[in-house]
Each structure stands twice: as structure tokens, then as C-alpha cells.
Short mmCIF file of N, CA and C in Angstrom, two decimals:
data_model
loop_
_atom_site.label_atom_id
_atom_site.label_comp_id
_atom_site.label_asym_id
_atom_site.label_seq_id
_atom_site.Cartn_x
_atom_site.Cartn_y
_atom_site.Cartn_z
N MET A 1 -174.94 -86.70 -15.78
CA MET A 1 -173.46 -86.24 -15.30
C MET A 1 -172.69 -87.10 -16.36
N GLU A 2 -171.66 -86.40 -16.78
CA GLU A 2 -170.80 -86.87 -17.58
C GLU A 2 -169.31 -87.36 -16.79
N ILE A 3 -168.75 -88.41 -17.18
CA ILE A 3 -167.74 -89.06 -16.50
C ILE A 3 -166.71 -89.22 -17.58
N ARG A 4 -165.29 -88.69 -17.29
CA ARG A 4 -164.40 -88.95 -18.14
C ARG A 4 -163.26 -89.43 -17.47
N LYS A 5 -162.62 -90.58 -18.04
CA LYS A 5 -161.51 -91.28 -17.35
C LYS A 5 -160.29 -91.21 -18.30
N ASP A 6 -159.25 -91.04 -17.40
CA ASP A 6 -157.82 -90.85 -18.15
C ASP A 6 -156.79 -91.39 -17.36
N MET A 7 -156.16 -92.65 -17.91
CA MET A 7 -155.35 -93.61 -17.35
C MET A 7 -153.91 -93.18 -17.92
N LYS A 8 -152.98 -92.86 -16.88
CA LYS A 8 -151.66 -92.66 -17.32
C LYS A 8 -150.80 -93.50 -16.30
N GLY A 9 -150.18 -94.63 -16.83
CA GLY A 9 -149.56 -95.43 -15.81
C GLY A 9 -150.36 -96.06 -14.85
N SER A 10 -150.19 -95.68 -13.53
CA SER A 10 -150.92 -96.35 -12.60
C SER A 10 -151.88 -95.24 -11.86
N GLU A 11 -151.86 -94.10 -12.56
CA GLU A 11 -152.87 -93.06 -12.03
C GLU A 11 -153.88 -92.92 -13.04
N LEU A 12 -155.23 -92.77 -12.34
CA LEU A 12 -156.30 -92.67 -13.07
C LEU A 12 -156.94 -91.31 -12.55
N THR A 13 -157.40 -90.57 -13.50
CA THR A 13 -157.93 -89.23 -13.23
C THR A 13 -159.48 -89.37 -13.85
N VAL A 14 -160.44 -89.08 -12.82
CA VAL A 14 -161.80 -89.17 -13.29
C VAL A 14 -162.33 -87.72 -13.12
N ALA A 15 -162.69 -87.21 -14.23
CA ALA A 15 -163.50 -85.93 -14.14
C ALA A 15 -164.91 -86.00 -14.19
N LEU A 16 -165.48 -85.34 -13.53
CA LEU A 16 -166.99 -85.37 -13.38
C LEU A 16 -167.59 -84.01 -13.76
N GLU A 17 -168.54 -84.09 -14.31
CA GLU A 17 -169.18 -82.81 -14.86
C GLU A 17 -170.77 -82.96 -14.69
N GLY A 18 -171.38 -82.06 -14.04
CA GLY A 18 -173.01 -81.92 -13.82
C GLY A 18 -173.23 -82.24 -12.23
N ARG A 19 -174.16 -83.25 -12.09
CA ARG A 19 -174.61 -83.40 -10.54
C ARG A 19 -174.28 -84.79 -10.39
N LEU A 20 -173.88 -84.86 -9.22
CA LEU A 20 -173.76 -86.24 -8.62
C LEU A 20 -174.57 -86.48 -7.42
N ASP A 21 -175.85 -87.16 -7.93
CA ASP A 21 -176.97 -87.19 -6.97
C ASP A 21 -177.56 -88.61 -6.88
N THR A 22 -178.67 -88.99 -6.54
CA THR A 22 -179.07 -90.20 -6.50
C THR A 22 -179.31 -90.94 -7.66
N THR A 23 -179.66 -90.31 -8.78
CA THR A 23 -179.72 -90.63 -10.11
C THR A 23 -178.52 -91.08 -11.00
N THR A 24 -177.32 -90.22 -10.61
CA THR A 24 -176.11 -90.48 -11.15
C THR A 24 -174.88 -91.11 -10.31
N ALA A 25 -175.25 -91.26 -9.21
CA ALA A 25 -174.15 -91.94 -8.13
C ALA A 25 -173.85 -93.38 -8.60
N PRO A 26 -175.03 -94.30 -9.01
CA PRO A 26 -174.81 -95.71 -9.47
C PRO A 26 -173.86 -95.57 -10.65
N GLN A 27 -173.78 -94.66 -11.55
CA GLN A 27 -172.96 -94.87 -12.66
C GLN A 27 -171.78 -94.42 -12.32
N LEU A 28 -171.32 -93.54 -11.41
CA LEU A 28 -170.04 -93.40 -10.79
C LEU A 28 -169.43 -94.73 -10.17
N GLU A 29 -170.32 -95.23 -9.27
CA GLU A 29 -169.97 -96.32 -8.51
C GLU A 29 -169.60 -97.50 -9.31
N THR A 30 -170.19 -97.54 -10.41
CA THR A 30 -169.88 -98.75 -11.52
C THR A 30 -168.57 -98.36 -12.03
N GLU A 31 -168.24 -97.23 -12.40
CA GLU A 31 -166.88 -96.60 -12.97
C GLU A 31 -165.84 -97.04 -11.96
N LEU A 32 -166.05 -96.80 -10.74
CA LEU A 32 -165.04 -96.82 -9.76
C LEU A 32 -164.99 -98.18 -8.90
N GLY A 33 -165.92 -99.06 -9.19
CA GLY A 33 -166.16 -100.43 -8.65
C GLY A 33 -164.99 -101.13 -8.41
N ASP A 34 -164.08 -101.46 -9.46
CA ASP A 34 -163.05 -102.11 -9.38
C ASP A 34 -161.84 -101.47 -10.13
N LEU A 35 -160.85 -101.22 -9.42
CA LEU A 35 -159.62 -100.30 -9.93
C LEU A 35 -158.51 -101.19 -10.03
N PRO A 36 -158.40 -102.18 -10.75
CA PRO A 36 -156.87 -102.98 -10.68
C PRO A 36 -156.07 -102.22 -11.26
N GLY A 37 -154.72 -102.34 -10.91
CA GLY A 37 -153.62 -101.52 -11.13
C GLY A 37 -153.62 -100.12 -10.87
N VAL A 38 -154.53 -99.45 -10.22
CA VAL A 38 -154.70 -98.02 -10.06
C VAL A 38 -154.01 -98.10 -8.59
N LYS A 39 -152.92 -97.02 -8.53
CA LYS A 39 -152.37 -96.85 -7.38
C LYS A 39 -152.65 -95.23 -6.81
N THR A 40 -152.95 -94.47 -7.85
CA THR A 40 -153.29 -93.04 -7.67
C THR A 40 -154.68 -92.80 -8.18
N LEU A 41 -155.62 -92.50 -7.60
CA LEU A 41 -157.05 -91.97 -8.20
C LEU A 41 -157.19 -90.50 -7.88
N VAL A 42 -157.29 -89.77 -9.00
CA VAL A 42 -157.60 -88.47 -8.88
C VAL A 42 -159.00 -88.12 -9.26
N ILE A 43 -159.85 -87.50 -8.54
CA ILE A 43 -161.24 -87.09 -8.88
C ILE A 43 -161.26 -85.47 -9.11
N ASP A 44 -161.49 -85.24 -10.25
CA ASP A 44 -161.61 -83.78 -10.71
C ASP A 44 -162.99 -83.25 -10.80
N MET A 45 -163.32 -82.26 -9.85
CA MET A 45 -164.61 -81.92 -9.80
C MET A 45 -164.79 -80.49 -10.32
N GLU A 46 -163.77 -80.03 -11.00
CA GLU A 46 -163.79 -78.75 -11.67
C GLU A 46 -165.40 -78.42 -12.01
N LYS A 47 -165.93 -79.39 -13.00
CA LYS A 47 -167.32 -79.21 -13.57
C LYS A 47 -168.30 -79.71 -12.74
N LEU A 48 -168.26 -80.15 -11.56
CA LEU A 48 -169.26 -80.87 -10.89
C LEU A 48 -169.88 -79.51 -10.02
N VAL A 49 -171.41 -79.49 -10.32
CA VAL A 49 -172.07 -78.49 -9.64
C VAL A 49 -172.87 -78.89 -8.39
N TYR A 50 -172.93 -80.14 -8.04
CA TYR A 50 -173.84 -80.47 -6.89
C TYR A 50 -173.37 -81.95 -6.59
N ILE A 51 -173.46 -82.12 -5.37
CA ILE A 51 -173.15 -83.69 -4.69
C ILE A 51 -174.11 -83.84 -3.66
N SER A 52 -174.71 -85.05 -3.82
CA SER A 52 -175.95 -85.53 -2.64
C SER A 52 -175.08 -86.52 -1.76
N SER A 53 -175.88 -86.93 -0.85
CA SER A 53 -175.46 -87.84 0.15
C SER A 53 -175.05 -89.08 -0.66
N ALA A 54 -175.77 -89.52 -1.81
CA ALA A 54 -175.57 -90.69 -2.55
C ALA A 54 -174.20 -90.53 -3.17
N GLY A 55 -173.85 -89.26 -3.71
CA GLY A 55 -172.53 -89.10 -4.11
C GLY A 55 -171.41 -89.25 -3.12
N LEU A 56 -171.83 -88.63 -1.78
CA LEU A 56 -170.78 -88.87 -0.90
C LEU A 56 -170.29 -90.17 -0.44
N ARG A 57 -171.45 -91.21 -0.64
CA ARG A 57 -171.33 -92.43 -0.26
C ARG A 57 -170.36 -93.35 -1.23
N VAL A 58 -170.41 -92.71 -2.55
CA VAL A 58 -169.72 -93.39 -3.43
C VAL A 58 -168.28 -93.03 -3.39
N LEU A 59 -168.03 -91.76 -3.15
CA LEU A 59 -166.69 -91.27 -2.73
C LEU A 59 -166.07 -91.85 -1.55
N LEU A 60 -166.64 -92.12 -0.63
CA LEU A 60 -166.29 -92.97 0.72
C LEU A 60 -165.74 -94.34 0.27
N LYS A 61 -166.70 -95.08 -0.58
CA LYS A 61 -166.49 -96.27 -0.87
C LYS A 61 -165.18 -96.50 -1.56
N ALA A 62 -164.92 -95.32 -2.59
CA ALA A 62 -163.81 -95.34 -3.23
C ALA A 62 -162.54 -94.96 -2.40
N GLN A 63 -162.68 -94.10 -1.56
CA GLN A 63 -161.51 -93.78 -0.56
C GLN A 63 -161.27 -95.07 0.27
N LYS A 64 -162.12 -95.88 0.59
CA LYS A 64 -161.78 -97.11 1.27
C LYS A 64 -160.91 -98.18 0.32
N LEU A 65 -161.41 -98.11 -0.82
CA LEU A 65 -160.59 -99.16 -1.78
C LEU A 65 -159.24 -98.51 -1.97
N MET A 66 -159.27 -97.22 -2.22
CA MET A 66 -157.79 -96.83 -2.45
C MET A 66 -156.87 -96.71 -1.38
N ASN A 67 -157.47 -96.80 -0.10
CA ASN A 67 -156.59 -96.90 1.24
C ASN A 67 -156.01 -98.22 1.24
N LYS A 68 -156.48 -99.26 0.51
CA LYS A 68 -156.08 -100.49 0.45
C LYS A 68 -154.69 -100.63 -0.67
N GLN A 69 -155.06 -99.88 -1.52
CA GLN A 69 -154.19 -100.09 -2.81
C GLN A 69 -153.44 -98.74 -3.32
N GLY A 70 -153.61 -97.77 -2.57
CA GLY A 70 -152.81 -96.69 -3.06
C GLY A 70 -153.49 -95.32 -2.46
N ALA A 71 -153.56 -94.18 -3.22
CA ALA A 71 -154.12 -93.15 -2.57
C ALA A 71 -155.18 -92.41 -3.55
N MET A 72 -156.14 -91.63 -2.89
CA MET A 72 -157.00 -90.89 -3.72
C MET A 72 -157.07 -89.40 -3.33
N THR A 73 -157.15 -88.67 -4.29
CA THR A 73 -157.19 -86.98 -4.12
C THR A 73 -158.33 -86.61 -5.01
N ILE A 74 -159.00 -85.53 -4.33
CA ILE A 74 -159.89 -84.77 -4.99
C ILE A 74 -159.51 -83.35 -5.28
N LYS A 75 -159.72 -82.89 -6.53
CA LYS A 75 -159.11 -81.66 -6.74
C LYS A 75 -160.19 -80.82 -7.40
N ASN A 76 -159.93 -79.53 -7.76
CA ASN A 76 -160.65 -78.43 -8.27
C ASN A 76 -162.15 -78.50 -7.65
N VAL A 77 -162.33 -78.50 -6.35
CA VAL A 77 -163.38 -78.40 -5.66
C VAL A 77 -164.16 -76.98 -5.50
N SER A 78 -165.38 -76.82 -6.03
CA SER A 78 -165.90 -75.52 -5.74
C SER A 78 -166.17 -75.16 -4.45
N GLN A 79 -166.41 -73.80 -4.09
CA GLN A 79 -166.82 -73.60 -2.58
C GLN A 79 -168.12 -74.19 -2.18
N GLU A 80 -168.99 -74.26 -2.95
CA GLU A 80 -170.34 -74.98 -2.43
C GLU A 80 -170.11 -76.38 -2.04
N ILE A 81 -169.33 -77.12 -2.98
CA ILE A 81 -169.01 -78.50 -2.60
C ILE A 81 -168.14 -78.81 -1.65
N ARG A 82 -167.15 -77.86 -1.32
CA ARG A 82 -166.10 -77.74 -0.14
C ARG A 82 -166.96 -77.61 1.05
N ASP A 83 -168.05 -76.75 0.96
CA ASP A 83 -168.85 -76.38 2.12
C ASP A 83 -169.71 -77.56 2.58
N ILE A 84 -170.11 -78.35 1.58
CA ILE A 84 -170.72 -79.91 1.93
C ILE A 84 -169.97 -80.67 2.60
N PHE A 85 -168.43 -80.84 2.26
CA PHE A 85 -167.59 -81.68 2.55
C PHE A 85 -167.40 -81.15 4.03
N GLU A 86 -167.17 -80.00 4.50
CA GLU A 86 -167.02 -79.41 5.79
C GLU A 86 -168.09 -79.66 6.58
N VAL A 87 -169.27 -79.66 6.36
CA VAL A 87 -170.64 -79.61 6.96
C VAL A 87 -170.53 -81.19 7.39
N THR A 88 -170.25 -82.17 6.51
CA THR A 88 -170.62 -83.59 6.55
C THR A 88 -169.30 -84.26 7.36
N GLY A 89 -168.10 -83.45 7.56
CA GLY A 89 -167.01 -84.04 8.14
C GLY A 89 -165.92 -84.77 7.06
N PHE A 90 -166.52 -84.77 5.77
CA PHE A 90 -165.75 -85.45 4.66
C PHE A 90 -164.43 -84.85 4.35
N ASN A 91 -164.22 -83.61 4.81
CA ASN A 91 -163.01 -82.97 4.59
C ASN A 91 -161.89 -83.42 5.55
N GLU A 92 -162.38 -84.32 6.62
CA GLU A 92 -161.45 -84.93 7.40
C GLU A 92 -161.24 -86.34 6.84
N ILE A 93 -161.93 -86.91 6.12
CA ILE A 93 -161.64 -88.24 5.58
C ILE A 93 -161.17 -88.25 4.23
N LEU A 94 -161.38 -87.33 3.39
CA LEU A 94 -160.81 -87.36 2.07
C LEU A 94 -159.80 -86.36 1.96
N ASN A 95 -158.66 -86.79 1.00
CA ASN A 95 -157.66 -85.82 0.58
C ASN A 95 -158.02 -84.83 -0.46
N ILE A 96 -158.31 -83.42 -0.04
CA ILE A 96 -159.00 -82.54 -0.91
C ILE A 96 -157.98 -81.49 -1.24
N GLU A 97 -157.61 -81.31 -2.47
CA GLU A 97 -156.70 -80.29 -2.82
C GLU A 97 -157.34 -78.84 -3.10
#
């Protein structure tokens, strides 16, 4: 998986490409582990093709962190990943555009 980060002021955009699974989730967790000064976190999933339960856990952890210091939005979600969010109930926890 490839992770691209772009910080503009207090907004951090994290673009994901590839598969977010058991193998790659720790990489994303490290990238999102501590976000000092970030008030808005945007996760761009335009090029993400798969997400596993390990990836969902990382998103939930990031959401909890951002609830304390700002807001998190997930955008450009494919229908396949949107279906996973709906089946797991994450569509009610996460702000998905």
C-alpha cells in the first residue's frame, strides 16, 4: 500500500492506494498514530481497492483521536468499500462523503 500525506495549515490529507489489510494496517497506524496540530483529517480512498478488519480498526482509532482534537472525513470511497462500511456499521461511526 502507498500512503501520501499532504499538510495544509491544520488540515492533513492522507491518500491511500492499494490494499489496507493485516499486512499494511500497521503502516497506516504508524502514520496516523500522533497528529499534533491537525484539526481536520481527510482520508482519500480514491485508489484504495480493499479494506480488511485490521484497516477498519486503524480508521476507528484515528476517528477516536480526531474526535478529541477536530474532525475526520473519508472521501472518494468506492462502492465495494462503502458496502463494507455499511455491513460493519462503520458508515454510522465515520463521516463518509
